[in-house]
């Protein structure tokens, strides 16, 4: 009874350099990473745009994972969105070397009719105006999750605020939450994001894990510990894909389900960063997901205090 | 049947400025913060040195909490260790404006005979050579915890390595673990610290919580979320005091007990940063500790995955 997930985002080619290697025009993009991650758990309907240069073999691989590609438009004569970046020794942030929007510059997400009834939706990081356009094309989703980035917080704040007023769960990293609210204290910043509309906010903290905040309180998860991070690209999108994929798989988006979904997202993100492009995600099977999920649970367990004397 | 905790560290006067206020020569120091925190849970034996300027009223307050001050030496004609620092808007790190070692420069920790049988020991951040001297003066402790800082990692590395080979649990922050091991990946850095001798390493991550690593694996805790941090000074020392205080209270230092101890440390640290000097710790009673501890437990709970289909 698993429901489908609608994902709208970039389908791109990435040129990435890390201390562990270098790739030229490998499969990437927020829509791709999140779809690939979500498709471990639920069928995915992807909306994106590609050029002539995007390999058919990659589309075939997505299709085999259960990603519906009816919404992915190939523009004849165009080139795919291309990002080039480099991670230094500490892997905590990328230096962007190149952003070539190419066909993505004219991206106007049109949902195939068959996508409109999607109950679970992930609006990956795209121009907030386009996120609004997608919201106008879906019937009555049960959970809508959005991502964003520092650039839109600064350059398209009004539209982003409209998006936030219409989604159920806003994903952002700690720096973005601080930037959006002008508040350095993260707990306070999260509360301020909630006051903008979403019922939930998930603050991603990179190697320090992630927190889910709602009016009921806080839930926090560490990262799944890895002795080597090979390429951090796509970690946040894999997290989002794992989160929304789990919710669709379970068919529930209660706070309890979202806590489990965060743990699935954490596991998918851990798989993503273990290798370049989609290779890390490919290597993670369902039984690996269960293993890591249970290790994560064990990693945060501690007993209640014994009763105080007297 | 609570056992005493021996704490060796600075007893100081701090001049602190944060966006929320300014204090001149208030009670501070790693030994003071950790003793005050630990004394909520267990009797404390403190070793430190002070000058004429350290207020008797502060010593009386420590004594009333159950801190044995036989090991605190007042040097007539001397001035107490004085640190002055300033926190900017984001509170994540202090700018040190002044470090006046004063009587602390000649600190030579001598344990009163009555302290030698202390079963639980916290060596706060002091010159590693002095930490070694304390280790030579104690009989057969059940758990020895040490802290350190970037300065000693650079300037007294050999002595610090000797300390690490003789303690059970090494406390350090993420930057210090990376500096000590030359390894940016925290999971790997923690393993490398373990290879230097301690059975446990606790990595403090400031607002992102703390992790306990042993050969058995990882345990991670978030911070207790607070809408306002008034003064971060002493947070790490309060964490350490709460940790070792709990272990002494319980009379056990198994991995399971250390997980609980980390949660107690997290609660004490949260109380510390809510006000200046010792005021935040003073305001936390045992019932508040229980409340926050249980909230922390609730903050990390999530259910197991449902069985996979098929």
Coordinates of C-alpha atoms in Angstrom, one line a residue:
Chain A
X1 CA 0.0 0.0 0.0
X2 CA 3.0 2.3 -0.5
X3 CA 2.0 5.7 -1.9
X4 CA 4.0 7.5 -4.6
X5 CA 6.3 10.5 -3.9
X6 CA 6.4 13.5 -6.2
X7 CA 9.8 15.1 -6.5
X8 CA 10.6 18.3 -8.3
X9 CA 14.2 19.4 -8.7
X10 CA 17.4 19.6 -10.7
X11 CA 18.6 16.6 -12.7
X12 CA 22.2 17.6 -13.4
X13 CA 25.7 16.7 -14.2
X14 CA 28.3 17.3 -11.5
X15 CA 32.0 17.7 -11.7
X16 CA 33.3 17.1 -8.2
X17 CA 36.8 17.0 -6.7
X18 CA 37.4 15.8 -3.2
X19 CA 40.6 14.6 -1.4
X20 CA 39.5 11.1 -2.5
X21 CA 39.0 11.6 -6.2
X22 CA 37.7 13.6 -9.1
X23 CA 34.7 13.1 -11.4
X24 CA 33.7 14.9 -14.6
X25 CA 30.1 15.3 -15.4
X26 CA 28.8 12.5 -13.3
X27 CA 25.1 12.1 -12.5
X28 CA 23.9 14.6 -9.9
X29 CA 21.3 17.2 -9.0
X30 CA 18.9 17.5 -6.1
X31 CA 16.0 15.9 -7.9
X32 CA 18.2 12.9 -8.9
X33 CA 19.7 12.3 -5.5
X34 CA 16.4 12.6 -3.7
X35 CA 14.6 10.5 -6.2
X36 CA 17.2 7.8 -6.1
X37 CA 17.2 7.7 -2.3
X38 CA 13.4 7.8 -2.0
X39 CA 13.0 5.0 -4.6
X40 CA 14.5 2.5 -2.2
X41 CA 11.3 2.9 -0.2
X42 CA 8.5 4.1 -2.5
X43 CA 7.7 4.7 -6.1
X44 CA 8.8 8.2 -7.3
X45 CA 7.4 10.6 -9.8
X46 CA 10.2 13.0 -10.9
X47 CA 9.8 16.4 -12.5
X48 CA 12.9 17.9 -14.1
X49 CA 14.6 19.0 -17.2
X50 CA 17.7 17.7 -19.0
X51 CA 19.7 18.4 -22.2
X52 CA 21.0 16.2 -24.9
X53 CA 24.1 15.4 -22.8
X54 CA 22.3 13.6 -20.0
X55 CA 23.0 9.9 -20.5
X56 CA 20.1 7.6 -21.3
X57 CA 21.7 4.9 -19.2
X58 CA 21.2 7.1 -16.1
X59 CA 17.5 7.5 -16.9
X60 CA 17.2 3.8 -17.4
X61 CA 18.8 3.2 -14.0
X62 CA 16.3 5.5 -12.3
X63 CA 13.5 3.8 -14.1
X64 CA 14.6 0.4 -12.9
X65 CA 14.5 1.8 -9.3
X66 CA 10.8 2.7 -9.8
X67 CA 11.3 6.4 -10.7
X68 CA 8.6 7.5 -13.1
X69 CA 10.3 9.8 -15.7
X70 CA 7.2 11.1 -17.5
X71 CA 7.8 14.5 -15.9
X72 CA 11.5 14.7 -17.0
X73 CA 11.7 16.8 -20.1
X74 CA 14.6 16.5 -22.5
X75 CA 15.3 19.7 -24.4
X76 CA 16.7 19.0 -27.8
X77 CA 19.8 21.0 -28.5
X78 CA 20.2 22.0 -24.8
X79 CA 22.8 21.1 -22.2
X80 CA 22.0 19.8 -18.7
X81 CA 22.5 21.8 -15.6
X82 CA 26.2 21.5 -14.7
X83 CA 27.7 22.2 -11.3
X84 CA 31.4 22.0 -10.6
X85 CA 32.7 22.1 -7.0
X86 CA 35.6 21.2 -4.9
X87 CA 35.8 20.0 -1.3
X88 CA 38.9 20.6 0.8
X89 CA 40.4 18.4 3.4
X90 CA 37.7 19.0 6.0
X91 CA 34.8 18.2 3.7
X92 CA 32.5 20.5 5.6
X93 CA 31.7 22.8 2.7
X94 CA 32.1 22.9 -1.1
X95 CA 33.7 25.6 -3.1
X96 CA 31.6 26.1 -6.2
X97 CA 33.8 26.4 -9.2
X98 CA 31.1 26.6 -11.8
X99 CA 27.3 26.8 -12.1
X100 CA 26.0 26.4 -15.6
X101 CA 22.2 26.5 -15.5
X102 CA 21.8 25.7 -19.2
X103 CA 18.3 24.1 -19.8
X104 CA 17.5 24.6 -16.0
X105 CA 17.4 28.3 -16.5
X106 CA 14.1 28.0 -18.4
X107 CA 12.8 25.2 -16.2
X108 CA 9.0 25.5 -15.8
X109 CA 7.8 22.5 -14.0
X110 CA 4.7 21.1 -15.7
X111 CA 3.1 18.1 -13.9
X112 CA 1.8 15.3 -16.0
X113 CA -1.9 14.7 -15.2
X114 CA -0.9 11.4 -13.7
X115 CA 1.2 13.2 -11.0
X116 CA -1.4 15.6 -9.7
X117 CA -2.8 13.2 -7.1
X118 CA 0.6 12.6 -5.5
X119 CA 0.0 12.4 -1.7
X120 CA 3.7 13.0 -0.7
X121 CA 5.7 15.8 -2.3
X122 CA 9.3 17.0 -2.1
X123 CA 10.1 20.4 -3.6
X124 CA 13.9 20.3 -3.8
X125 CA 15.9 23.4 -3.9
X126 CA 14.7 25.5 -6.9
X127 CA 13.5 29.0 -7.4
X128 CA 10.6 29.5 -4.8
X129 CA 8.4 30.8 -7.6
X130 CA 8.6 27.5 -9.3
X131 CA 7.9 25.7 -6.0
X132 CA 4.7 27.8 -5.8
X133 CA 3.8 26.8 -9.4
X134 CA 4.1 23.1 -8.4
X135 CA 1.9 23.7 -5.3
X136 CA -0.7 25.1 -7.7
X137 CA -0.7 21.9 -9.8
X138 CA -1.2 19.3 -7.1
X139 CA -4.6 18.3 -5.7
X140 CA -4.5 17.7 -2.0
X141 CA -1.2 16.2 -0.8
X142 CA -0.9 14.7 2.6
X143 CA 2.6 16.0 3.3
X144 CA 4.6 18.6 1.3
X145 CA 8.3 19.1 2.2
X146 CA 10.4 21.9 0.8
X147 CA 14.1 22.6 0.7
X148 CA 15.8 25.9 -0.1
X149 CA 19.2 27.6 -0.1
X150 CA 20.9 30.8 1.0
X151 CA 20.6 32.3 -2.5
X152 CA 16.8 32.3 -2.4
X153 CA 16.6 33.5 1.1
X154 CA 18.4 36.6 0.0
X155 CA 17.1 37.1 -3.6
X156 CA 13.5 35.7 -3.5
X157 CA 12.5 36.1 0.1
X158 CA 8.9 37.1 -0.5
X159 CA 8.2 34.1 -2.7
X160 CA 10.0 31.8 -0.2
X161 CA 7.8 33.1 2.6
X162 CA 4.8 32.2 0.5
X163 CA 6.2 28.7 0.0
X164 CA 6.8 28.3 3.7
X165 CA 3.2 29.3 4.4
X166 CA 2.0 26.5 2.2
X167 CA 4.2 23.5 3.1
X168 CA 4.0 21.1 6.0
X169 CA 7.7 20.6 6.6
X170 CA 10.6 23.0 5.8
X171 CA 14.1 21.6 5.4
X172 CA 17.0 23.9 5.8
X173 CA 20.5 23.8 7.2
X174 CA 21.5 25.6 10.3
X175 CA 23.1 28.6 8.5
X176 CA 20.0 29.0 6.4
X177 CA 17.7 28.9 9.4
X178 CA 19.8 31.6 11.0
X179 CA 19.9 33.7 7.8
X180 CA 16.2 33.4 7.2
X181 CA 15.3 34.5 10.8
X182 CA 18.2 36.7 11.7
X183 CA 18.5 34.7 14.9
X184 CA 21.8 32.9 15.9
X185 CA 20.2 30.7 18.5
X186 CA 19.0 27.6 16.6
X187 CA 16.2 26.6 18.9
X188 CA 14.8 30.1 18.7
X189 CA 15.4 30.3 14.9
X190 CA 13.5 27.0 14.5
X191 CA 10.5 28.4 16.4
X192 CA 10.5 31.4 14.2
X193 CA 10.5 29.3 11.1
X194 CA 7.5 27.5 12.5
X195 CA 5.7 30.8 12.9
X196 CA 6.0 31.3 9.2
X197 CA 3.7 28.4 8.5
X198 CA 5.1 24.9 8.4
X199 CA 4.1 22.5 11.1
X200 CA 7.6 21.1 11.1
X201 CA 11.0 22.3 10.5
X202 CA 14.0 20.0 10.0
X203 CA 17.4 21.7 10.6
X204 CA 20.2 19.9 8.9
X205 CA 23.6 20.3 10.7
X206 CA 25.9 18.4 8.3
X207 CA 28.2 16.1 10.2
X208 CA 26.4 16.9 13.5
X209 CA 23.1 15.4 12.4
X210 CA 19.6 16.9 12.2
X211 CA 16.8 18.1 14.3
X212 CA 13.0 18.0 13.8
X213 CA 11.2 20.8 15.6
X214 CA 7.4 21.2 15.9
X215 CA 5.2 22.9 18.4
X216 CA 5.4 19.7 20.4
X217 CA 9.2 20.0 20.9
X218 CA 12.5 18.8 19.6
X219 CA 13.8 15.6 18.1
X220 CA 17.5 15.2 17.4
X221 CA 19.5 12.6 15.6
X222 CA 23.3 12.3 15.1
X223 CA 24.9 11.4 11.8
X224 CA 25.6 7.8 11.2
X225 CA 29.3 7.7 11.9
X226 CA 31.6 6.9 9.0
X227 CA 35.4 6.6 9.1
X228 CA 35.6 8.2 5.6
X229 CA 33.4 10.6 3.8
X230 CA 34.3 10.4 0.1
X231 CA 32.0 13.0 -1.4
X232 CA 29.4 15.0 0.6
X233 CA 27.6 16.1 -2.6
X234 CA 23.9 15.1 -2.4
X235 CA 23.8 14.3 1.3
X236 CA 21.1 16.7 2.1
X237 CA 19.0 15.6 -0.9
X238 CA 19.5 11.9 -0.1
X239 CA 18.4 12.8 3.5
X240 CA 15.2 14.4 2.1
X241 CA 14.6 11.5 -0.3
X242 CA 14.9 9.0 2.5
X243 CA 12.6 11.1 4.7
X244 CA 9.8 11.5 2.3
X245 CA 10.3 8.0 0.9
X246 CA 9.8 6.5 4.3
X247 CA 6.6 8.6 4.9
X248 CA 5.2 7.3 1.6
X249 CA 6.2 3.8 2.4
X250 CA 4.5 3.9 5.8
X251 CA 1.6 6.0 4.5
X252 CA 1.7 8.2 7.6
X253 CA 3.2 11.5 8.5
X254 CA 2.6 11.8 12.2
X255 CA 5.3 13.2 14.4
X256 CA 6.2 9.6 15.4
X257 CA 6.5 8.6 11.7
X258 CA 8.6 11.7 10.9
X259 CA 11.1 10.7 13.6
X260 CA 11.5 7.4 11.9
X261 CA 11.6 9.2 8.6
X262 CA 14.5 11.3 9.9
X263 CA 16.4 8.2 10.8
X264 CA 15.8 6.7 7.3
X265 CA 17.0 10.0 5.8
X266 CA 20.1 9.9 8.0
X267 CA 20.9 6.4 6.8
X268 CA 20.4 7.3 3.1
X269 CA 22.6 10.4 3.5
X270 CA 25.3 8.2 5.1
X271 CA 25.2 5.9 2.1
X272 CA 25.4 8.8 -0.3
X273 CA 28.6 10.3 1.1
X274 CA 30.5 7.0 1.0
X275 CA 31.1 7.2 -2.7
X276 CA 30.8 9.6 -5.6
X277 CA 27.6 10.4 -7.5
X278 CA 24.9 7.8 -7.0
X279 CA 27.3 4.9 -6.3
X280 CA 27.0 5.1 -2.5
X281 CA 23.2 5.1 -2.7
X282 CA 23.2 2.2 -5.2
X283 CA 25.2 0.1 -2.8
X284 CA 22.7 0.4 0.0
X285 CA 20.1 -2.4 0.0
X286 CA 17.0 -2.6 2.2
X287 CA 18.7 -4.9 4.7
X288 CA 21.6 -2.4 5.0
X289 CA 19.0 0.3 5.7
X290 CA 17.6 -1.8 8.5
X291 CA 21.0 -2.5 9.9
X292 CA 22.1 1.2 10.0
X293 CA 18.7 2.3 11.3
X294 CA 19.0 -0.1 14.2
X295 CA 22.6 1.0 14.9
X296 CA 21.4 4.6 14.9
X297 CA 18.7 3.7 17.5
X298 CA 21.3 1.9 19.6
X299 CA 23.6 5.0 19.3
X300 CA 21.1 7.2 21.1
X301 CA 19.7 4.9 23.8
X302 CA 20.3 5.7 27.4
X303 CA 18.4 4.6 30.6
X304 CA 16.3 6.7 32.8
X305 CA 17.9 8.0 36.0
X306 CA 17.5 5.8 39.0
X307 CA 15.1 7.3 41.7
X308 CA 16.6 10.1 43.8
X309 CA 17.2 9.0 47.4
X310 CA 14.9 10.2 50.1
Chain B
X1 CA 26.6 5.1 49.1
X2 CA 27.7 8.0 46.9
X3 CA 31.5 8.1 46.5
X4 CA 33.5 11.4 46.4
X5 CA 34.9 13.0 43.3
X6 CA 38.4 14.5 43.2
X7 CA 38.6 17.6 40.9
X8 CA 41.8 19.4 40.1
X9 CA 41.6 22.7 38.2
X10 CA 41.5 26.4 38.1
X11 CA 39.6 28.4 40.6
X12 CA 39.4 31.8 39.0
X13 CA 37.8 35.2 38.5
X14 CA 36.3 35.8 35.1
X15 CA 35.4 39.0 33.4
X16 CA 32.9 38.1 30.7
X17 CA 31.0 40.1 28.2
X18 CA 28.2 38.6 26.1
X19 CA 25.3 40.3 24.2
X20 CA 23.3 39.8 27.3
X21 CA 25.5 41.5 29.8
X22 CA 28.9 42.1 31.4
X23 CA 30.5 40.8 34.6
X24 CA 33.7 41.9 36.2
X25 CA 35.7 39.4 38.2
X26 CA 32.9 37.0 38.8
X27 CA 33.5 33.4 40.2
X28 CA 34.8 31.2 37.5
X29 CA 37.5 28.6 36.5
X30 CA 37.3 25.0 35.3
X31 CA 37.7 23.6 38.8
X32 CA 35.0 25.8 40.2
X33 CA 32.4 25.1 37.5
X34 CA 33.0 21.4 37.4
X35 CA 33.0 21.1 41.2
X36 CA 29.8 23.1 41.5
X37 CA 28.1 21.0 38.9
X38 CA 29.3 17.7 40.3
X39 CA 28.3 18.7 43.8
X40 CA 24.7 18.5 42.8
X41 CA 25.2 14.7 42.7
X42 CA 28.2 13.8 44.9
X43 CA 30.6 15.1 47.4
X44 CA 33.6 16.8 45.8
X45 CA 37.2 17.2 46.9
X46 CA 38.7 20.2 45.1
X47 CA 42.4 21.0 44.5
X48 CA 43.2 24.5 43.3
X49 CA 45.0 27.7 44.2
X50 CA 43.6 31.2 44.8
X51 CA 44.9 34.7 45.8
X52 CA 43.8 37.2 48.4
X53 CA 41.1 38.5 46.0
X54 CA 39.0 35.3 45.8
X55 CA 35.9 36.0 47.9
X56 CA 35.4 34.0 51.1
X57 CA 31.7 34.0 50.3
X58 CA 32.3 32.0 47.2
X59 CA 34.3 29.4 49.1
X60 CA 31.5 29.3 51.7
X61 CA 29.0 28.7 49.0
X62 CA 31.0 25.8 47.5
X63 CA 31.4 24.3 51.0
X64 CA 27.7 24.4 51.5
X65 CA 27.2 22.4 48.3
X66 CA 29.5 19.7 49.8
X67 CA 32.8 20.8 48.2
X68 CA 35.7 19.9 50.4
X69 CA 38.1 22.8 50.2
X70 CA 41.1 21.4 52.1
X71 CA 42.9 21.2 48.8
X72 CA 42.4 24.8 47.8
X73 CA 45.4 26.8 48.8
X74 CA 45.2 30.6 49.3
X75 CA 48.5 32.3 48.5
X76 CA 48.8 35.4 50.7
X77 CA 49.8 38.5 48.7
X78 CA 48.8 36.8 45.5
X79 CA 46.1 37.4 43.0
X80 CA 43.7 34.7 41.6
X81 CA 43.8 33.5 38.0
X82 CA 41.9 36.0 36.0
X83 CA 40.4 35.4 32.5
X84 CA 38.6 38.1 30.5
X85 CA 36.7 37.2 27.4
X86 CA 34.0 38.4 25.1
X87 CA 31.4 36.5 23.1
X88 CA 29.9 37.9 20.0
X89 CA 26.4 37.6 18.7
X90 CA 26.6 33.9 17.7
X91 CA 28.0 32.8 21.1
X92 CA 29.9 29.9 19.5
X93 CA 33.4 31.0 20.6
X94 CA 35.0 33.4 23.0
X95 CA 37.6 36.0 22.2
X96 CA 40.1 36.0 25.0
X97 CA 40.9 39.6 26.0
X98 CA 43.2 38.8 28.9
X99 CA 44.7 35.7 30.7
X100 CA 46.4 36.6 33.9
X101 CA 47.7 33.4 35.4
X102 CA 48.8 35.1 38.7
X103 CA 49.0 32.5 41.5
X104 CA 48.0 29.8 39.0
X105 CA 51.4 30.1 37.3
X106 CA 53.1 28.4 40.3
X107 CA 50.2 25.9 40.8
X108 CA 51.7 22.6 42.1
X109 CA 48.8 20.4 43.0
X110 CA 49.4 18.7 46.3
X111 CA 46.7 16.3 47.4
X112 CA 45.8 16.3 51.1
X113 CA 46.2 12.7 52.4
X114 CA 42.4 12.5 52.8
X115 CA 42.0 12.9 49.0
X116 CA 44.3 10.1 47.9
X117 CA 41.7 7.4 48.0
X118 CA 39.3 9.3 45.7
X119 CA 37.6 6.7 43.4
X120 CA 36.5 9.2 40.8
X121 CA 38.8 11.9 39.4
X122 CA 38.4 14.8 37.0
X123 CA 41.6 16.4 35.9
X124 CA 40.3 19.7 34.4
X125 CA 42.2 21.6 31.8
X126 CA 45.7 22.3 33.3
X127 CA 49.3 21.8 32.2
X128 CA 49.5 18.1 31.4
X129 CA 52.6 17.8 33.6
X130 CA 50.5 18.8 36.6
X131 CA 47.8 16.2 35.6
X132 CA 50.6 13.6 35.6
X133 CA 51.7 14.8 39.1
X134 CA 48.1 14.3 40.3
X135 CA 47.9 10.8 38.8
X136 CA 51.1 10.0 40.8
X137 CA 49.4 11.0 44.1
X138 CA 46.2 9.0 43.8
X139 CA 45.9 5.4 45.0
X140 CA 43.7 3.3 42.6
X141 CA 40.9 5.3 41.2
X142 CA 38.0 3.6 39.4
X143 CA 37.6 6.3 36.8
X144 CA 39.9 9.1 35.8
X145 CA 38.6 11.7 33.3
X146 CA 40.8 14.4 31.8
X147 CA 40.2 17.5 29.9
X148 CA 42.7 19.5 27.9
X149 CA 42.9 22.4 25.4
X150 CA 44.5 23.4 22.0
X151 CA 47.4 25.2 23.8
X152 CA 48.6 22.0 25.5
X153 CA 48.2 19.9 22.3
X154 CA 50.6 22.2 20.7
X155 CA 53.0 23.1 23.5
X156 CA 53.1 20.0 25.7
X157 CA 52.2 17.2 23.4
X158 CA 54.5 14.5 24.9
X159 CA 53.2 15.1 28.4
X160 CA 49.6 15.1 27.1
X161 CA 50.2 11.8 25.4
X162 CA 51.4 10.4 28.8
X163 CA 48.3 11.7 30.4
X164 CA 46.1 10.1 27.8
X165 CA 47.9 6.7 28.3
X166 CA 46.9 6.8 32.0
X167 CA 43.3 8.0 32.0
X168 CA 40.1 6.1 31.4
X169 CA 38.2 8.9 29.6
X170 CA 39.5 11.8 27.6
X171 CA 37.3 14.8 27.1
X172 CA 37.9 17.1 24.2
X173 CA 36.1 19.3 21.8
X174 CA 35.8 18.5 18.1
X175 CA 38.5 20.9 17.1
X176 CA 40.9 19.5 19.7
X177 CA 40.3 15.9 18.6
X178 CA 41.1 17.0 15.0
X179 CA 44.2 18.9 16.1
X180 CA 45.5 16.1 18.3
X181 CA 45.1 13.4 15.6
X182 CA 45.6 15.5 12.4
X183 CA 42.4 13.9 11.2
X184 CA 39.4 15.9 10.0
X185 CA 36.9 13.0 10.1
X186 CA 35.6 13.0 13.7
X187 CA 34.7 9.3 13.8
X188 CA 38.2 8.4 12.7
X189 CA 39.8 11.0 15.0
X190 CA 37.9 9.5 18.0
X191 CA 39.2 6.1 17.2
X192 CA 42.7 7.5 17.0
X193 CA 42.4 9.1 20.4
X194 CA 41.3 5.7 21.8
X195 CA 44.5 4.1 20.3
X196 CA 46.4 6.5 22.6
X197 CA 45.2 4.8 25.7
X198 CA 41.8 5.9 27.1
X199 CA 39.0 3.4 27.0
X200 CA 36.6 6.2 26.3
X201 CA 36.7 9.5 24.5
X202 CA 34.0 12.1 24.8
X203 CA 33.9 14.6 21.9
X204 CA 32.2 17.9 22.9
X205 CA 30.5 19.7 19.9
X206 CA 29.3 22.8 21.6
X207 CA 25.7 23.6 20.6
X208 CA 25.6 20.3 18.6
X209 CA 25.9 18.1 21.7
X210 CA 28.5 15.4 22.5
X211 CA 29.5 11.9 21.6
X212 CA 30.9 9.1 23.6
X213 CA 33.1 6.7 21.7
X214 CA 34.6 3.4 22.8
X215 CA 35.7 0.3 21.1
X216 CA 32.1 -0.8 21.4
X217 CA 30.8 2.1 19.3
X218 CA 29.3 5.5 19.4
X219 CA 26.7 7.2 21.6
X220 CA 25.5 10.7 20.7
X221 CA 23.5 13.2 22.5
X222 CA 22.1 16.6 21.4
X223 CA 22.3 19.7 23.5
X224 CA 19.3 20.5 25.7
X225 CA 17.6 23.1 23.5
X226 CA 17.4 26.6 25.1
X227 CA 15.8 29.7 23.5
X228 CA 18.6 31.8 25.0
X229 CA 22.2 31.2 25.9
X230 CA 23.3 34.0 28.2
X231 CA 26.9 33.1 28.8
X232 CA 28.6 29.9 27.4
X233 CA 31.5 30.2 29.9
X234 CA 31.9 27.0 31.9
X235 CA 29.6 24.9 29.8
X236 CA 32.3 22.2 29.1
X237 CA 33.4 22.1 32.7
X238 CA 29.8 21.9 33.9
X239 CA 29.3 19.0 31.5
X240 CA 32.4 17.3 32.9
X241 CA 31.3 17.9 36.5
X242 CA 27.8 16.5 35.8
X243 CA 29.3 13.5 34.1
X244 CA 31.7 12.5 36.8
X245 CA 29.3 13.5 39.5
X246 CA 26.7 11.1 38.2
X247 CA 29.2 8.3 38.0
X248 CA 30.2 8.9 41.6
X249 CA 26.6 9.1 42.6
X250 CA 25.8 5.8 40.9
X251 CA 29.1 4.2 41.9
X252 CA 29.5 2.7 38.5
X253 CA 31.3 3.6 35.3
X254 CA 30.1 1.0 32.8
X255 CA 29.4 2.2 29.3
X256 CA 25.7 2.2 30.2
X257 CA 26.4 4.4 33.2
X258 CA 28.5 6.7 31.1
X259 CA 25.7 7.2 28.7
X260 CA 23.5 8.3 31.6
X261 CA 26.4 10.4 32.9
X262 CA 26.7 12.2 29.5
X263 CA 23.0 13.1 29.8
X264 CA 23.5 14.5 33.3
X265 CA 26.5 16.5 32.0
X266 CA 24.4 17.8 29.2
X267 CA 21.7 19.0 31.6
X268 CA 24.3 20.7 33.9
X269 CA 25.8 22.4 30.9
X270 CA 22.4 23.7 29.8
X271 CA 21.8 25.1 33.3
X272 CA 25.3 26.7 33.3
X273 CA 24.8 28.7 30.1
X274 CA 21.4 30.1 31.1
X275 CA 23.1 32.7 33.4
X276 CA 26.4 34.3 34.2
X277 CA 29.0 32.7 36.5
X278 CA 27.6 30.0 38.8
X279 CA 24.1 31.5 38.8
X280 CA 22.6 29.1 36.2
X281 CA 24.0 26.0 38.0
X282 CA 22.7 27.4 41.3
X283 CA 19.2 27.6 39.9
X284 CA 19.1 23.9 38.9
X285 CA 17.7 21.6 41.6
X286 CA 17.7 17.8 41.6
X287 CA 14.1 17.8 40.4
X288 CA 15.0 20.1 37.5
X289 CA 17.8 17.7 36.6
X290 CA 15.3 14.8 36.5
X291 CA 12.9 16.9 34.3
X292 CA 15.5 17.9 31.8
X293 CA 17.1 14.5 31.7
X294 CA 13.7 12.9 30.8
X295 CA 13.1 15.6 28.2
X296 CA 16.4 14.7 26.7
X297 CA 15.5 11.0 26.6
X298 CA 12.2 11.9 25.0
X299 CA 14.1 14.1 22.4
X300 CA 16.0 11.2 21.0
X301 CA 13.4 8.4 21.0
X302 CA 12.2 6.9 17.8
X303 CA 10.6 3.6 17.0
X304 CA 12.1 0.6 15.2
X305 CA 11.2 0.2 11.5
X306 CA 8.2 -1.9 10.7
X307 CA 9.1 -5.3 9.1
X308 CA 9.9 -5.1 5.4
X309 CA 7.3 -6.6 3.2
X310 CA 7.9 -10.0 1.6

